[in-house]
Amino acid sequence: MGSDNQSSNSAKEAIDNVKETFNKALKSQQNDAQGFKKTLTSAMKSAVDSTNKTLASIEESTEAIRKPLAETTETISREGKKLAYQASNFYAVRQQYGLENIAGATLLGGLVGLRRGRIPAATIGSLSGFLAYIFVYEVDARQLPSKLFGRD
């Protein structure tokens, strides 16, 4: 019986050793799981922080572009309204300054055409003066041939 007793003790010891090893392994896995959880949590925090920093820098650069662009657009809009108002006033009184308008258009067209030579300058100047005359005195395009060539 002594040998049976020894074998049962050694079996108990073996079972106890297995239990101990299993418990150690279980604790190690739990520690590993907790370590993994801590690592994962810190990685997530780091990712969130870097994302927030990136978004903040993008917002700053966007704001740096948006503000001057908005100010420029506002200025252009304001000046465009002034120009449209002046153009409508000029259009309303265009016949009072017909000669100046036609002469100015002819001269400007001639100067622009002068880059190409004397003949193009004369042609472009005459054409721009003619178009200015039509604009200023509201010549009907259907009656233009009869006015130009004296035909009825």
mmCIF file of C-alpha atoms in Angstrom:
data_model
loop_
_atom_site.group_PDB
_atom_site.id
_atom_site.type_symbol
_atom_site.label_atom_id
_atom_site.label_comp_id
_atom_site.label_asym_id
_atom_site.label_seq_id
_atom_site.Cartn_x
_atom_site.Cartn_y
_atom_site.Cartn_z
ATOM 1 C CA MET A 1 0.000 0.000 0.000
ATOM 2 C CA GLY A 2 2.886 2.205 0.544
ATOM 3 C CA SER A 3 3.579 2.279 -3.145
ATOM 4 C CA ASP A 4 -0.072 3.051 -3.831
ATOM 5 C CA ASN A 5 0.139 5.841 -1.329
ATOM 6 C CA GLN A 6 3.257 7.171 -2.952
ATOM 7 C CA SER A 7 1.739 6.932 -6.408
ATOM 8 C CA SER A 8 -1.400 8.749 -5.230
ATOM 9 C CA ASN A 9 0.756 11.431 -3.618
ATOM 10 C CA SER A 10 2.798 11.819 -6.754
ATOM 11 C CA ALA A 11 -0.434 11.966 -8.787
ATOM 12 C CA LYS A 12 -1.747 14.605 -6.407
ATOM 13 C CA GLU A 13 1.513 16.474 -6.710
ATOM 14 C CA ALA A 14 1.353 16.199 -10.480
ATOM 15 C CA ILE A 15 -2.225 17.442 -10.472
ATOM 16 C CA ASP A 16 -1.230 20.236 -8.121
ATOM 17 C CA ASN A 17 1.704 21.080 -10.389
ATOM 18 C CA VAL A 18 -0.616 21.118 -13.402
ATOM 19 C CA LYS A 19 -3.070 23.288 -11.478
ATOM 20 C CA GLU A 20 -0.264 25.626 -10.481
ATOM 21 C CA THR A 21 1.072 25.786 -14.007
ATOM 22 C CA PHE A 22 -2.431 26.317 -15.355
ATOM 23 C CA ASN A 23 -3.108 29.087 -12.838
ATOM 24 C CA LYS A 24 0.218 30.733 -13.689
ATOM 25 C CA ALA A 25 -0.553 30.488 -17.380
ATOM 26 C CA LEU A 26 -4.045 31.872 -16.765
ATOM 27 C CA LYS A 27 -2.647 34.773 -14.732
ATOM 28 C CA SER A 28 -0.021 35.344 -17.398
ATOM 29 C CA GLN A 29 -2.709 35.446 -20.065
ATOM 30 C CA GLN A 30 -4.766 37.797 -17.948
ATOM 31 C CA ASN A 31 -1.710 39.979 -17.459
ATOM 32 C CA ASP A 32 -1.015 39.738 -21.182
ATOM 33 C CA ALA A 33 -4.641 40.632 -21.914
ATOM 34 C CA GLN A 34 -4.429 43.570 -19.538
ATOM 35 C CA GLY A 35 -1.101 44.565 -21.067
ATOM 36 C CA PHE A 36 -2.591 44.225 -24.541
ATOM 37 C CA LYS A 37 -5.596 46.267 -23.438
ATOM 38 C CA LYS A 38 -3.288 48.971 -22.031
ATOM 39 C CA THR A 39 -1.204 48.961 -25.202
ATOM 40 C CA LEU A 40 -4.304 49.134 -27.373
ATOM 41 C CA THR A 41 -5.761 51.937 -25.255
ATOM 42 C CA SER A 42 -2.554 53.968 -25.416
ATOM 43 C CA ALA A 43 -2.346 53.382 -29.188
ATOM 44 C CA MET A 44 -5.931 54.559 -29.592
ATOM 45 C CA LYS A 45 -5.222 57.658 -27.459
ATOM 46 C CA SER A 46 -2.150 58.393 -29.529
ATOM 47 C CA ALA A 47 -4.114 57.974 -32.776
ATOM 48 C CA VAL A 48 -6.878 60.266 -31.512
ATOM 49 C CA ASP A 49 -4.328 62.887 -30.415
ATOM 50 C CA SER A 50 -2.516 62.826 -33.750
ATOM 51 C CA THR A 51 -5.840 62.999 -35.613
ATOM 52 C CA ASN A 52 -6.908 65.992 -33.541
ATOM 53 C CA LYS A 53 -3.569 67.728 -34.173
ATOM 54 C CA THR A 54 -3.863 67.034 -37.910
ATOM 55 C CA LEU A 55 -7.430 68.331 -38.029
ATOM 56 C CA ALA A 56 -6.424 71.442 -36.081
ATOM 57 C CA SER A 57 -3.583 72.198 -38.496
ATOM 58 C CA ILE A 58 -5.898 71.635 -41.478
ATOM 59 C CA GLU A 59 -8.456 73.977 -39.929
ATOM 60 C CA GLU A 60 -5.787 76.625 -39.321
ATOM 61 C CA SER A 61 -4.510 76.426 -42.893
ATOM 62 C CA THR A 62 -8.057 76.478 -44.275
ATOM 63 C CA GLU A 63 -8.876 79.487 -42.127
ATOM 64 C CA ALA A 64 -5.675 81.195 -43.288
ATOM 65 C CA ILE A 65 -6.814 80.753 -46.891
ATOM 66 C CA ARG A 66 -10.517 81.410 -46.350
ATOM 67 C CA LYS A 67 -10.216 84.783 -44.583
ATOM 68 C CA PRO A 68 -8.198 86.612 -47.268
ATOM 69 C CA LEU A 69 -10.275 84.969 -49.983
ATOM 70 C CA ALA A 70 -13.523 86.087 -48.337
ATOM 71 C CA GLU A 71 -12.174 89.617 -47.891
ATOM 72 C CA THR A 72 -11.060 89.737 -51.524
ATOM 73 C CA THR A 73 -14.408 88.428 -52.731
ATOM 74 C CA GLU A 74 -16.207 91.025 -50.617
ATOM 75 C CA THR A 75 -14.008 93.805 -51.997
ATOM 76 C CA ILE A 76 -14.543 92.650 -55.576
ATOM 77 C CA SER A 77 -18.295 92.489 -54.988
ATOM 78 C CA ARG A 78 -18.381 95.983 -53.508
ATOM 79 C CA GLU A 79 -16.279 97.463 -56.316
ATOM 80 C CA GLY A 80 -18.310 95.565 -58.916
ATOM 81 C CA LYS A 81 -21.500 97.117 -57.585
ATOM 82 C CA LYS A 82 -19.932 100.576 -57.832
ATOM 83 C CA LEU A 83 -18.775 99.872 -61.377
ATOM 84 C CA ALA A 84 -22.203 98.563 -62.409
ATOM 85 C CA TYR A 85 -23.824 101.689 -60.961
ATOM 86 C CA GLN A 86 -21.403 103.939 -62.851
ATOM 87 C CA ALA A 87 -21.921 101.965 -66.061
ATOM 88 C CA SER A 88 -25.705 102.267 -65.775
ATOM 89 C CA ASN A 89 -25.347 106.025 -65.183
ATOM 90 C CA PHE A 90 -23.034 106.299 -68.182
ATOM 91 C CA TYR A 91 -25.489 104.329 -70.313
ATOM 92 C CA ALA A 92 -28.299 106.668 -69.282
ATOM 93 C CA VAL A 93 -26.389 109.775 -70.421
ATOM 94 C CA ARG A 94 -24.435 108.231 -73.308
ATOM 95 C CA GLN A 95 -26.008 110.458 -75.991
ATOM 96 C CA GLN A 96 -24.968 113.615 -74.173
ATOM 97 C CA TYR A 97 -21.337 112.590 -74.590
ATOM 98 C CA GLY A 98 -21.670 110.828 -77.964
ATOM 99 C CA LEU A 99 -18.800 112.608 -79.690
ATOM 100 C CA GLU A 100 -16.388 111.924 -76.804
ATOM 101 C CA ASN A 101 -17.450 108.274 -76.614
ATOM 102 C CA ILE A 102 -16.983 107.691 -80.331
ATOM 103 C CA ALA A 103 -13.669 109.560 -80.464
ATOM 104 C CA GLY A 104 -12.385 107.693 -77.406
ATOM 105 C CA ALA A 105 -13.362 104.294 -78.836
ATOM 106 C CA THR A 106 -11.740 105.145 -82.171
ATOM 107 C CA LEU A 107 -8.529 106.310 -80.513
ATOM 108 C CA LEU A 108 -8.360 103.345 -78.149
ATOM 109 C CA GLY A 109 -9.030 100.886 -80.976
ATOM 110 C CA GLY A 110 -6.326 102.564 -83.051
ATOM 111 C CA LEU A 111 -3.804 102.340 -80.232
ATOM 112 C CA VAL A 112 -4.586 98.678 -79.650
ATOM 113 C CA GLY A 113 -4.304 97.944 -83.376
ATOM 114 C CA LEU A 114 -1.032 99.891 -83.617
ATOM 115 C CA ARG A 115 0.772 96.905 -82.170
ATOM 116 C CA ARG A 116 0.067 95.126 -85.469
ATOM 117 C CA GLY A 117 0.921 98.011 -87.774
ATOM 118 C CA ARG A 118 -0.567 101.183 -89.283
ATOM 119 C CA ILE A 119 -3.170 99.531 -91.508
ATOM 120 C CA PRO A 120 -4.577 97.279 -88.756
ATOM 121 C CA ALA A 121 -4.579 100.304 -86.437
ATOM 122 C CA ALA A 122 -6.677 102.296 -88.879
ATOM 123 C CA THR A 123 -8.993 99.347 -89.492
ATOM 124 C CA ILE A 124 -9.511 98.494 -85.809
ATOM 125 C CA GLY A 125 -9.867 102.173 -84.879
ATOM 126 C CA SER A 126 -12.493 102.724 -87.573
ATOM 127 C CA LEU A 127 -14.358 99.564 -86.614
ATOM 128 C CA SER A 128 -14.393 100.443 -82.910
ATOM 129 C CA GLY A 129 -15.566 103.992 -83.684
ATOM 130 C CA PHE A 130 -18.330 102.601 -85.903
ATOM 131 C CA LEU A 131 -19.475 100.183 -83.216
ATOM 132 C CA ALA A 132 -19.408 102.973 -80.632
ATOM 133 C CA TYR A 133 -21.610 105.088 -82.931
ATOM 134 C CA ILE A 134 -24.097 102.224 -83.230
ATOM 135 C CA PHE A 135 -24.093 101.753 -79.448
ATOM 136 C CA VAL A 136 -24.433 105.440 -78.574
ATOM 137 C CA TYR A 137 -27.173 106.340 -81.028
ATOM 138 C CA GLU A 138 -29.016 102.981 -80.913
ATOM 139 C CA VAL A 139 -28.994 102.337 -84.640
ATOM 140 C CA ASP A 140 -31.378 99.564 -85.653
ATOM 141 C CA ALA A 141 -29.352 96.793 -87.300
ATOM 142 C CA ARG A 142 -32.134 96.070 -89.819
ATOM 143 C CA GLN A 143 -32.012 99.651 -91.086
ATOM 144 C CA LEU A 144 -28.215 99.810 -91.109
ATOM 145 C CA PRO A 145 -27.686 98.985 -94.830
ATOM 146 C CA SER A 146 -30.124 101.676 -95.907
ATOM 147 C CA LYS A 147 -28.417 104.242 -93.649
ATOM 148 C CA LEU A 148 -24.928 103.217 -94.769
ATOM 149 C CA PHE A 149 -25.499 102.918 -98.491
ATOM 150 C CA GLY A 150 -28.451 105.298 -98.878
ATOM 151 C CA ARG A 151 -30.787 102.613 -100.207
ATOM 152 C CA ASP A 152 -34.415 102.337 -99.278
#
